[in-house]
PDB file of C-alpha atoms in Angstrom:
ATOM      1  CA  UNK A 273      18.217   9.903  -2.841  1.00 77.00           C
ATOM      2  CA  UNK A 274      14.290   9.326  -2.389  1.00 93.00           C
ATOM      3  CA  UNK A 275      13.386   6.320  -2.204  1.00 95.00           C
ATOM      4  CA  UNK A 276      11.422   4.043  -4.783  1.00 96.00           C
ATOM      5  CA  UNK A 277       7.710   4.462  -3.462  1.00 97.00           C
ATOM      6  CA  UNK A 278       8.388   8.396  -3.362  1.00 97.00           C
ATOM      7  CA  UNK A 279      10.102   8.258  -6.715  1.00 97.00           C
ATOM      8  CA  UNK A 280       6.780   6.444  -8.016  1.00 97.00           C
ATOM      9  CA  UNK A 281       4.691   9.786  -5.807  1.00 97.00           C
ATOM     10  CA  UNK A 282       6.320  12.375  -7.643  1.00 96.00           C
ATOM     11  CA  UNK A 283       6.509  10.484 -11.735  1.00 95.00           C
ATOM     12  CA  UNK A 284      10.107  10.142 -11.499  1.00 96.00           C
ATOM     13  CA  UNK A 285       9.588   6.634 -11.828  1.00 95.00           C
ATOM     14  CA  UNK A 286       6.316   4.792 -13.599  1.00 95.00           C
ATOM     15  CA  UNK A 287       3.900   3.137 -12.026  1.00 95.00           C
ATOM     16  CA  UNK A 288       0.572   1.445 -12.746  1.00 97.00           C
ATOM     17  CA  UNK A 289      -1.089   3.689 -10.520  1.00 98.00           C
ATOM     18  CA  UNK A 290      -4.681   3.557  -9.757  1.00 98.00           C
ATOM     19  CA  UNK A 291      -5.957   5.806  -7.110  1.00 98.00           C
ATOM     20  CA  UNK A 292      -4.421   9.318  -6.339  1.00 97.00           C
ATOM     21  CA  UNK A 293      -5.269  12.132  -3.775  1.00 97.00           C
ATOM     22  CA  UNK A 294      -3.844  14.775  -1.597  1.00 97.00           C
ATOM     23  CA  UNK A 295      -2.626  12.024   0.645  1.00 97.00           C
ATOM     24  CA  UNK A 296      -1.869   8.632  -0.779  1.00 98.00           C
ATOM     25  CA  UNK A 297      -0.796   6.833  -3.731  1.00 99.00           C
ATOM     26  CA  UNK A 298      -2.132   3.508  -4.814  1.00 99.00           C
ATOM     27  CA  UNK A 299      -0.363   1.051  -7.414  1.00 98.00           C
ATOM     28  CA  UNK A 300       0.171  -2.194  -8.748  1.00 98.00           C
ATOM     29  CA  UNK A 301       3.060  -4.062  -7.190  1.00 97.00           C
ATOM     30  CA  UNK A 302       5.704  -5.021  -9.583  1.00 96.00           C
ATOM     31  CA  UNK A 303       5.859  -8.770  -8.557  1.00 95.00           C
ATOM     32  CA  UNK A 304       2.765  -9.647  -7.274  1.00 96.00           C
ATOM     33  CA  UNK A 305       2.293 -12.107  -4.464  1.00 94.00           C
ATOM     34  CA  UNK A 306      -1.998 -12.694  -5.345  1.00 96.00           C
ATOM     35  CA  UNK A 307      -3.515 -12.343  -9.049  1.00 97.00           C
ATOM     36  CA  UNK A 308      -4.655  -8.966  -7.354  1.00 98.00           C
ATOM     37  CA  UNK A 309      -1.784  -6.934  -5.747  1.00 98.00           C
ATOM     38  CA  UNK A 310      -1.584  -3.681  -5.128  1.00 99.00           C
ATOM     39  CA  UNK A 311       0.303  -1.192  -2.962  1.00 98.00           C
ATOM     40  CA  UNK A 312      -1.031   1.993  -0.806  1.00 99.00           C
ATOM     41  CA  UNK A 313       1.541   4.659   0.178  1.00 98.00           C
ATOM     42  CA  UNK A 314       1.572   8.336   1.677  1.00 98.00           C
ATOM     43  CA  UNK A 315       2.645  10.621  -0.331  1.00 98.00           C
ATOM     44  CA  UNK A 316       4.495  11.992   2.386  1.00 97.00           C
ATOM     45  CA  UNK A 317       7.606  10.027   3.221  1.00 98.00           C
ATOM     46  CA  UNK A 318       6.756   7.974   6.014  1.00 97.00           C
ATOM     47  CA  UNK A 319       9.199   4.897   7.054  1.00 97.00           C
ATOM     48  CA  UNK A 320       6.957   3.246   8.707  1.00 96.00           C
ATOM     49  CA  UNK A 321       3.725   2.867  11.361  1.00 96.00           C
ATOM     50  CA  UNK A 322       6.983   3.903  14.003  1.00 96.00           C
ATOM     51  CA  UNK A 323       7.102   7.302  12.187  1.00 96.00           C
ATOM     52  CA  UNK A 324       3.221   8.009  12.183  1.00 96.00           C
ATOM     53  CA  UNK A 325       2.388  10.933  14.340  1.00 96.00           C
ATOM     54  CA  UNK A 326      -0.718  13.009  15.592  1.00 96.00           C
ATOM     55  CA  UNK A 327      -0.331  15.227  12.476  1.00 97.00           C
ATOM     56  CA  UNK A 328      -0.838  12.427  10.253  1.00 97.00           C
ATOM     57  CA  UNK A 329      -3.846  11.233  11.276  1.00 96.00           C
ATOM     58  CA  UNK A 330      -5.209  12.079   7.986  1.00 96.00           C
ATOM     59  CA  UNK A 331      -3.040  10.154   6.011  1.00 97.00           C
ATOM     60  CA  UNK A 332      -3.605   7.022   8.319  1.00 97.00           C
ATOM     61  CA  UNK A 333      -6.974   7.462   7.476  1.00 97.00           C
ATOM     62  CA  UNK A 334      -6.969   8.167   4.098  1.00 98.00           C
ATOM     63  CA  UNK A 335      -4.525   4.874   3.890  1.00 98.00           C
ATOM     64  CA  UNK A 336      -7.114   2.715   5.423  1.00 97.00           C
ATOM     65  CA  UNK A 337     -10.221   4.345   3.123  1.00 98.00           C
ATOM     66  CA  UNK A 338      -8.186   3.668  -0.361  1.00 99.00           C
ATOM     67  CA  UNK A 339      -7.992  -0.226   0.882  1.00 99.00           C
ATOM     68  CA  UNK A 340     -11.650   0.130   0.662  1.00 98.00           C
ATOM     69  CA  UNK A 341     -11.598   2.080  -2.582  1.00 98.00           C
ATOM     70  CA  UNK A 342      -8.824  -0.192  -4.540  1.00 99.00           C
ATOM     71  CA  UNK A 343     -10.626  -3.619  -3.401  1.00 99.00           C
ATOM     72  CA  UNK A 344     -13.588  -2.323  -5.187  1.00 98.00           C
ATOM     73  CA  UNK A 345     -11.316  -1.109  -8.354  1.00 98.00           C
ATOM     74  CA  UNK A 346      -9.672  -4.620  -8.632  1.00 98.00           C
ATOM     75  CA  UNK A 347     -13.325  -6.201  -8.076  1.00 98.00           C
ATOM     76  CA  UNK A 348     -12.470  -8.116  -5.067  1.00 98.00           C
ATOM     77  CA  UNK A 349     -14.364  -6.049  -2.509  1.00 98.00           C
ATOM     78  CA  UNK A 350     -17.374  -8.983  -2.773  1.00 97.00           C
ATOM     79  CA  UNK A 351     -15.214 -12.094  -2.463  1.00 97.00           C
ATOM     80  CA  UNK A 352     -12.533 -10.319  -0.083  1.00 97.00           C
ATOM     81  CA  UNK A 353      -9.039  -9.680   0.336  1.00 97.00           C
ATOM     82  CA  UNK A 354      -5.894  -9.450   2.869  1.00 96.00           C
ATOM     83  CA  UNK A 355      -4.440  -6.210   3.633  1.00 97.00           C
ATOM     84  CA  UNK A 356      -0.662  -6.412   5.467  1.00 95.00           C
ATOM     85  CA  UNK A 357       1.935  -3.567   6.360  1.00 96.00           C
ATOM     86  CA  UNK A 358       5.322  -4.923   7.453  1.00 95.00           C
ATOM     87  CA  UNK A 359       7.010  -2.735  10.145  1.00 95.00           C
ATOM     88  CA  UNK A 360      11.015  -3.029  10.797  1.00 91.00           C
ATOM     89  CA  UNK A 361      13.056  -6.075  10.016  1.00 91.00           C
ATOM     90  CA  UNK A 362      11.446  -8.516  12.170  1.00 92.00           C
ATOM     91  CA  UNK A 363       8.164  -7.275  10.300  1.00 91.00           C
ATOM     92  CA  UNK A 364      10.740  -8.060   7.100  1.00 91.00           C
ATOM     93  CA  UNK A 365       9.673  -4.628   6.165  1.00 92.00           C
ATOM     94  CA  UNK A 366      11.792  -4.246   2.606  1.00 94.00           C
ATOM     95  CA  UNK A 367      11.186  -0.757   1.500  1.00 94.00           C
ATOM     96  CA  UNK A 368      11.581   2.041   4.609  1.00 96.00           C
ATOM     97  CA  UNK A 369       8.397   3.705   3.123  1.00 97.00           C
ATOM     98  CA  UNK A 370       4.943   3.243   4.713  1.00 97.00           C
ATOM     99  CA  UNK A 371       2.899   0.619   2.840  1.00 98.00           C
ATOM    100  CA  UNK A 372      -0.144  -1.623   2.702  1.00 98.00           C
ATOM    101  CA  UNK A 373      -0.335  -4.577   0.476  1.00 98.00           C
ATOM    102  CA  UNK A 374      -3.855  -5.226  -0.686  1.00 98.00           C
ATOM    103  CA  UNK A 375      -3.810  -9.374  -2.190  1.00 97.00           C
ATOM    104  CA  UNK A 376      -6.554 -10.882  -3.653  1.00 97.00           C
ATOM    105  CA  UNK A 377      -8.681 -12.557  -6.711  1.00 97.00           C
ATOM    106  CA  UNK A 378      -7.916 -16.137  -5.099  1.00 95.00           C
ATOM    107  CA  UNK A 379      -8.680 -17.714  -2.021  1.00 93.00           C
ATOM    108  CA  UNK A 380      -5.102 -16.596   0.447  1.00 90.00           C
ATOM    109  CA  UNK A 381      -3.180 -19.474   1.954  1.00 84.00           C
ATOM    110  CA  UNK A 382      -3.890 -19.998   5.822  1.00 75.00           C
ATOM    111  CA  UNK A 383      -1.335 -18.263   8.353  1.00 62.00           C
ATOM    112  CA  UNK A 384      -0.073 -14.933   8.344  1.00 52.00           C
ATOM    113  CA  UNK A 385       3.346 -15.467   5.837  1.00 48.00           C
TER     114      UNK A 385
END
């Protein structure tokens, strides 16, 4: 069964999505943790930063250019924004599928939870 992110890749499953290419998907997350909340996945299944390899150096990079792409989208590119990937269960990594959270549109609490 694919999972949830890759069911959202391929239009099994809706989602708001916003930016598209060759290598990434970008949506809104479903229960948003900031007024501005959006998700950034590979198209590719990827579990997680442990499964990135030399071949995918393209979609690392293409994952880190759409952060700069979807803050400007949402409008939060001036005032700024917090980008996180959670790795593993220590990371409290919830879906095994490669993703960045982009949060913004009000000033984020301090620390890194």
């Amino acid at each position: 069964m694919k999972c949830i992110f890759c069911q959202i890749v391929s239009g099994e499953m809706s989602g708001d999505i916003l930016l598209r290419n060759e290598h990434i998907c970008a949506f809104r997350d479903i229960h948003p943790a900031a007024p501005k909340h959006v998700l950034i996945v590979p198209n590719k299944h990827i579990a997680s930063t442990e499964e990135l390899s030399n071949n995918d150096r393209d979609v690392a990079a293409e994952l880190l250019l759409a952060v700069k792409e979807v803050s400007k989208l949402e409008g939060i590119s001036e005032t700024g924004y917090r980008i996180i990937s959670n790795c593993g269960s220590h990371g409290r990594q919830e879906v095994k599928h490669l993703h960045i959270h982009v949060l913004g549109g009000a000033p984020m609490r301090n620390g890194l939870g």
